[in-house]
Each structure stands twice: as structure tokens, then as C-alpha cells.
XYZ file of C-alpha atoms in Angstrom:
327
model
C -64.622 37.805 18.969
C -66.462 35.353 20.823
C -64.552 33.500 23.421
C -66.041 30.877 25.574
C -64.032 29.960 29.066
C -64.368 26.424 30.341
C -64.188 26.708 34.492
C -64.642 30.690 34.115
C -65.303 30.340 37.967
C -61.781 28.665 39.117
C -58.648 30.770 40.036
C -57.464 31.854 36.696
C -60.845 31.533 34.905
C -62.419 34.010 37.327
C -59.466 36.581 36.553
C -59.383 35.856 33.006
C -63.033 36.567 32.497
C -62.401 40.150 33.996
C -59.229 40.886 31.633
C -61.349 39.835 28.849
C -63.752 41.587 29.321
C -61.732 44.821 29.910
C -60.485 44.616 26.809
C -64.120 43.941 24.890
C -64.254 40.792 24.413
C -67.620 38.701 24.505
C -67.185 36.255 26.521
C -69.341 33.094 27.884
C -68.420 30.536 30.445
C -68.941 27.137 31.822
C -69.435 26.228 35.663
C -70.221 22.656 37.448
C -72.670 24.380 39.429
C -74.516 27.670 39.168
C -74.424 28.746 42.801
C -70.253 28.459 42.237
C -70.592 31.590 40.014
C -72.783 34.543 39.621
C -71.466 35.782 36.357
C -73.765 39.217 35.989
C -71.751 40.531 32.949
C -71.167 36.919 31.132
C -72.606 36.611 27.670
C -73.978 33.221 28.854
C -73.229 30.737 31.392
C -73.422 27.067 30.603
C -73.957 24.963 33.536
C -72.438 21.213 32.724
C -72.554 19.408 35.487
C -69.489 16.713 35.772
C -67.933 17.865 32.486
C -66.794 14.155 31.521
C -70.562 13.407 30.984
C -71.614 16.649 29.512
C -71.892 15.727 25.436
C -73.911 18.953 23.820
C -70.656 20.849 23.343
C -71.938 21.451 19.565
C -74.670 23.396 20.426
C -72.966 25.444 23.505
C -70.323 26.126 20.815
C -72.168 27.181 17.738
C -71.035 30.802 17.595
C -67.645 30.787 19.453
C -64.525 31.508 18.131
C -62.106 30.803 20.674
C -62.159 28.320 23.713
C -60.120 28.325 26.275
C -59.746 25.097 28.315
C -59.707 25.300 31.761
C -61.632 23.063 33.250
C -60.490 19.729 35.111
C -59.799 17.921 37.825
C -56.677 19.645 40.132
C -53.355 18.485 40.945
C -53.737 16.297 44.391
C -50.019 16.724 45.434
C -49.774 13.335 47.885
C -50.955 10.839 45.312
C -53.022 7.929 47.454
C -51.259 4.239 47.166
C -53.579 3.152 43.977
C -51.992 5.343 41.614
C -53.193 3.127 38.559
C -56.830 4.305 40.194
C -56.184 7.596 40.663
C -54.407 7.690 36.790
C -57.886 6.793 35.749
C -59.854 9.283 37.298
C -57.632 11.823 36.296
C -58.058 10.951 32.633
C -61.590 10.583 32.329
C -61.418 14.147 33.017
C -58.088 15.862 32.392
C -57.986 13.916 29.255
C -61.492 12.172 27.760
C -63.498 15.475 28.433
C -60.634 17.891 26.968
C -61.056 15.620 23.794
C -64.816 15.117 23.720
C -65.054 19.116 23.934
C -62.110 19.539 21.153
C -63.955 17.023 18.759
C -67.100 19.267 19.369
C -65.178 22.770 19.456
C -64.219 20.775 15.447
C -67.862 20.107 14.757
C -68.885 23.503 15.639
C -66.405 25.367 13.506
C -64.393 27.060 16.587
C -61.244 28.658 15.099
C -58.744 28.115 18.078
C -58.937 25.706 20.754
C -56.557 26.647 23.861
C -55.773 24.289 25.726
C -54.057 24.987 29.775
C -51.553 22.214 30.627
C -49.316 22.319 32.767
C -45.226 22.599 33.273
C -45.190 18.705 34.776
C -45.961 17.100 31.055
C -42.217 17.730 30.927
C -41.376 16.475 34.735
C -40.755 18.116 37.756
C -37.252 19.409 37.614
C -34.950 20.159 36.073
C -31.417 19.618 37.321
C -29.991 19.042 33.899
C -31.793 21.447 31.252
C -34.318 24.089 31.578
C -37.432 23.588 30.099
C -38.635 25.251 27.026
C -40.880 24.928 23.950
C -38.528 22.009 22.575
C -38.513 20.293 25.895
C -39.805 16.684 25.546
C -42.459 14.859 27.308
C -41.476 12.727 30.796
C -44.614 13.189 32.803
C -43.548 11.784 36.650
C -46.923 11.810 37.954
C -50.397 10.758 37.425
C -51.892 14.266 36.625
C -49.174 15.273 34.541
C -49.487 11.929 32.961
C -53.210 12.388 31.549
C -52.366 16.548 30.600
C -49.990 14.711 28.522
C -52.185 12.210 27.314
C -54.426 15.005 26.494
C -51.807 17.042 24.349
C -51.397 13.784 22.363
C -55.172 13.893 21.367
C -55.673 17.145 20.955
C -52.672 17.450 18.149
C -54.357 14.498 16.574
C -57.643 16.233 16.557
C -56.019 19.209 15.092
C -54.347 16.979 12.043
C -57.798 15.648 10.930
C -59.076 19.566 11.197
C -59.181 22.931 10.254
C -59.175 23.924 13.906
C -55.550 25.396 15.404
C -54.593 24.338 18.664
C -52.696 26.451 20.877
C -50.693 24.282 24.710
C -50.341 26.497 27.043
C -47.829 25.157 29.971
C -47.319 27.310 32.982
C -45.626 26.743 35.976
C -46.815 27.502 39.320
C -49.447 30.413 39.341
C -49.727 32.911 42.613
C -51.877 35.650 43.229
C -54.960 37.036 45.054
C -56.439 34.603 46.687
C -53.947 31.707 45.106
C -55.005 28.112 46.142
C -53.197 25.307 46.879
C -49.354 25.047 48.074
C -49.236 28.546 47.794
C -51.727 29.541 50.015
C -50.766 27.445 52.536
C -46.745 29.152 52.585
C -49.177 32.470 52.983
C -50.046 30.995 55.950
C -47.631 29.573 57.782
C -45.764 32.497 56.813
C -48.306 34.376 58.676
C -48.812 32.675 61.789
C -44.774 32.335 62.466
C -44.494 29.006 62.706
C -40.674 28.102 62.081
C -39.856 26.724 58.768
C -37.348 23.790 58.375
C -34.701 24.228 55.343
C -32.553 21.571 54.690
C -28.562 22.181 55.104
C -27.047 22.042 51.469
C -25.268 19.051 50.603
C -22.970 18.512 47.486
C -25.355 18.115 45.372
C -26.790 19.748 42.204
C -28.778 23.187 43.634
C -29.220 21.400 47.110
C -30.929 21.996 50.215
C -33.843 25.110 49.526
C -31.865 26.905 46.873
C -33.095 25.495 44.185
C -34.751 28.176 41.890
C -38.076 27.646 40.575
C -39.906 29.589 38.330
C -43.527 31.025 38.665
C -45.795 33.182 37.153
C -48.169 35.533 38.304
C -52.259 35.763 37.934
C -51.850 38.863 36.318
C -48.968 37.833 34.070
C -50.909 34.627 33.006
C -54.333 36.375 31.881
C -52.244 38.573 29.432
C -50.290 36.665 28.071
C -53.399 33.989 27.549
C -55.304 37.304 25.963
C -52.112 36.858 23.280
C -52.965 33.234 22.339
C -56.058 34.544 21.296
C -55.248 37.628 19.265
C -51.733 36.326 17.343
C -50.978 34.983 14.447
C -49.890 31.316 15.566
C -49.318 28.147 13.603
C -51.683 25.550 13.621
C -50.280 23.642 16.377
C -48.196 25.373 18.887
C -46.630 23.907 22.443
C -45.738 27.047 24.229
C -44.008 27.107 27.951
C -44.382 30.245 29.665
C -42.744 32.193 32.353
C -42.638 35.898 33.480
C -39.173 35.823 34.946
C -40.160 34.911 38.851
C -37.126 32.382 39.819
C -37.194 32.121 43.407
C -35.544 29.500 45.800
C -38.272 28.110 48.668
C -36.087 30.221 51.025
C -36.102 33.270 49.276
C -40.034 32.997 48.854
C -40.355 32.851 52.275
C -37.766 35.654 52.933
C -39.820 38.217 50.372
C -43.574 36.773 52.301
C -42.164 37.626 55.584
C -40.768 40.742 54.396
C -43.893 42.203 52.903
C -46.370 40.694 55.792
C -43.675 42.852 58.348
C -42.960 39.092 59.704
C -39.311 37.995 61.040
C -37.833 35.434 59.128
C -38.474 32.285 61.283
C -35.936 29.828 58.892
C -33.995 27.175 60.892
C -31.326 24.697 59.166
C -31.482 21.083 59.440
C -30.235 18.095 57.840
C -31.723 16.893 54.749
C -31.901 13.157 55.577
C -33.943 14.059 58.904
C -36.434 16.565 57.185
C -36.667 13.481 54.228
C -37.087 11.238 57.279
C -39.777 13.488 58.836
C -41.850 14.132 55.356
C -41.554 10.157 54.858
C -43.345 9.970 58.674
C -46.013 12.298 57.718
C -46.519 10.664 54.322
C -44.926 14.328 52.670
C -42.142 12.822 51.708
C -42.386 13.649 47.981
C -43.966 17.214 48.550
C -40.764 17.671 50.506
C -38.589 16.460 47.694
C -39.479 18.849 45.500
C -39.086 21.833 47.847
C -35.118 20.772 47.116
C -35.256 20.452 43.278
C -35.168 23.112 40.743
C -37.744 23.518 38.195
C -36.707 26.013 35.849
C -38.691 27.689 32.525
C -37.445 29.503 29.742
C -40.332 31.209 28.528
C -38.571 33.910 26.021
C -39.354 32.008 23.115
C -43.296 32.210 23.831
C -42.817 35.740 24.550
C -41.168 36.253 21.765
C -43.911 34.222 19.613
C -46.417 35.990 21.207
C -45.108 39.942 21.034
C -45.533 39.751 25.099
C -44.043 40.850 27.826
C -44.648 40.870 31.735
C -47.413 43.570 32.932
C -46.002 43.575 36.303
C -42.867 42.165 37.961
C -42.331 39.277 39.762
C -41.918 41.138 43.365
C -45.343 43.372 42.812
C -47.474 40.206 41.753
C -45.991 38.620 44.965
C -47.073 41.751 46.853
C -50.403 41.663 45.602
C -50.963 38.136 46.542
C -49.256 38.658 50.619
C -51.636 42.099 50.417
C -54.635 40.165 49.593
C -54.652 37.309 51.884
C -53.944 39.703 54.398
C -56.884 41.055 53.824
C -58.840 38.562 53.598
C -57.599 35.743 55.557
């Protein structure tokens, strides 16, 4: 079976490539720049440049059975004031380029198109109800809107073709070489900065006790391999989770424990923390730390006949160990 991974040089793509090669898949990949990824074992490596302007998909996909689309414009947690412009930037890459690729896959006779979306298409909090495969769209940010629009466009393409489409919606992915906020959290705990956690207020799951779903990198790649091999409907929307449910406070405590560090956590009133967030332009990021975002991936696990290959604690330990060895 021949698989193409777009963004094979990325955090998820690089690990997924290794996993698929271990299971004897023939894997090709796309990169923006050849210097970003030297793939000695890759069946074929295609340099696309800016994926939003690449138009040679029919030729690239001529002998491909499965496409796993990871390439895209990453989530910027602090969006600029000109949100309409930011949304258009996201759309060019995350929506338009995705749909151009998908149409090229249809024209080339690709059997299944697997799109890595985001749990954010359903919203950024689950105060009232945990997200599952039947949750409705409710994106709150430009990034999530562009991902939702790509999903809707893929559904239309699938309806007019024989290509199967699988939408995968992961929450935060953690593991060795984790980028973004997870890496920043590791660094903060490592250098020993006290981390302010707001005092609980009489609100649903107030303070930093709000649970958030996550999934380890190895578990996600194991699940993605199942989306290649398992029989599925023509169009599937799958939320994913491996049972990692931690509050920010719990996560900080575990990271400190695995690093052999003393926990540096103190409490402050929430309004002070919010005021500080506003002062440094991070009010939305601070707010997100205080709200729950939980995912029920049990139906997806049943559909794919999948179970996690590592425990959440082992995944977190692996991420911490990698950080300490490579900082």
C-alpha cells in the first residue's frame, strides 16, 4: 500500500513516517524545502514550495493509495488585531490548498484521503458537554474556522466522487520534541519559575482544575495507522483521545515530578491573573488555561478497533526525558 504524507518533516509527520516504515508501508512525502528533511528511506520526496500555490498534485499522486494531509498553517495562539486578514491567511493554506490537494487526489484515483483537522472546530471549551463524534461545529478562532471550512469542502468533494474521506480531530498532542505551548510549559517547569494558578471561584470547573484532553504522539500515530487499514464509511469524522485528562495544575505537578523538580505553584485571585494576561496581551491564553476541554474518543477507538499503545504517564515521561536530553 502506497501512502503520501504531506508535511512529512513536521512534528507529527516525521514520527508517523517512522511508524509506517516500521510496518512496511511504502511512504512518500512532501516538504516545503528539501533542506528541512533528509529522508533516506522515503520512497519519494516531493518539494512543493508554498503548498498554497502548488498545482502538480495529479502527477505526484498518480500511484498513491492513501493521502494523509498534515501540512498547513499552524495555529497562532495570540491572533493579531486584524482577525479578518488572519482568517484569509489561514484559508489560503488550510482550506484552499487542502481542497486543491483533495481534488487532485480524486483525479488521480486515490482511494482514501485522511485529513488531520483540529478539535477546535467544535469549540475551545466543554463546560456543558464533552466533545464526541456527533458534536456540532462551533469554531471560535480563525485557525479553527479555516479547518472547519476545509472539512466542509472535503465532504462536498467526497459526495461527488468515490474517494473515501476521513477527518481526524486531535486535541493537544504531546511527546518528544513537542512544539508550542507544551514545550514552553516544560521549559518553565525546568527553569523553576513559580507558576501562578488562580484561586477556584464558584464557576463550573473554575481555576486551573479544569481537565483537558490530550493525546501522546505515539498514540496518535498508532491511531492514524488504523485509519489507513480499517474499513470505514465513505465519510468519517473522528475525535481522538487516549485517556490523557489532566488539569494544568496536575500537568505541572507531573512534569515537575518527572524532572525531579520542586513544584513551584502558588495561587492568586483569578481577576489578578486575567488582568496580568490583558497587560501582556495574553488574556485569551490565560482564559483557556481555566476552562475544560474534554474529548470522548471511545467511539473512535471502537470504530478503528484501536487501543492506546502507551499510557498517558509513559507518554509524558517520554516527552520530559527527551526535553532533558535535548535542551
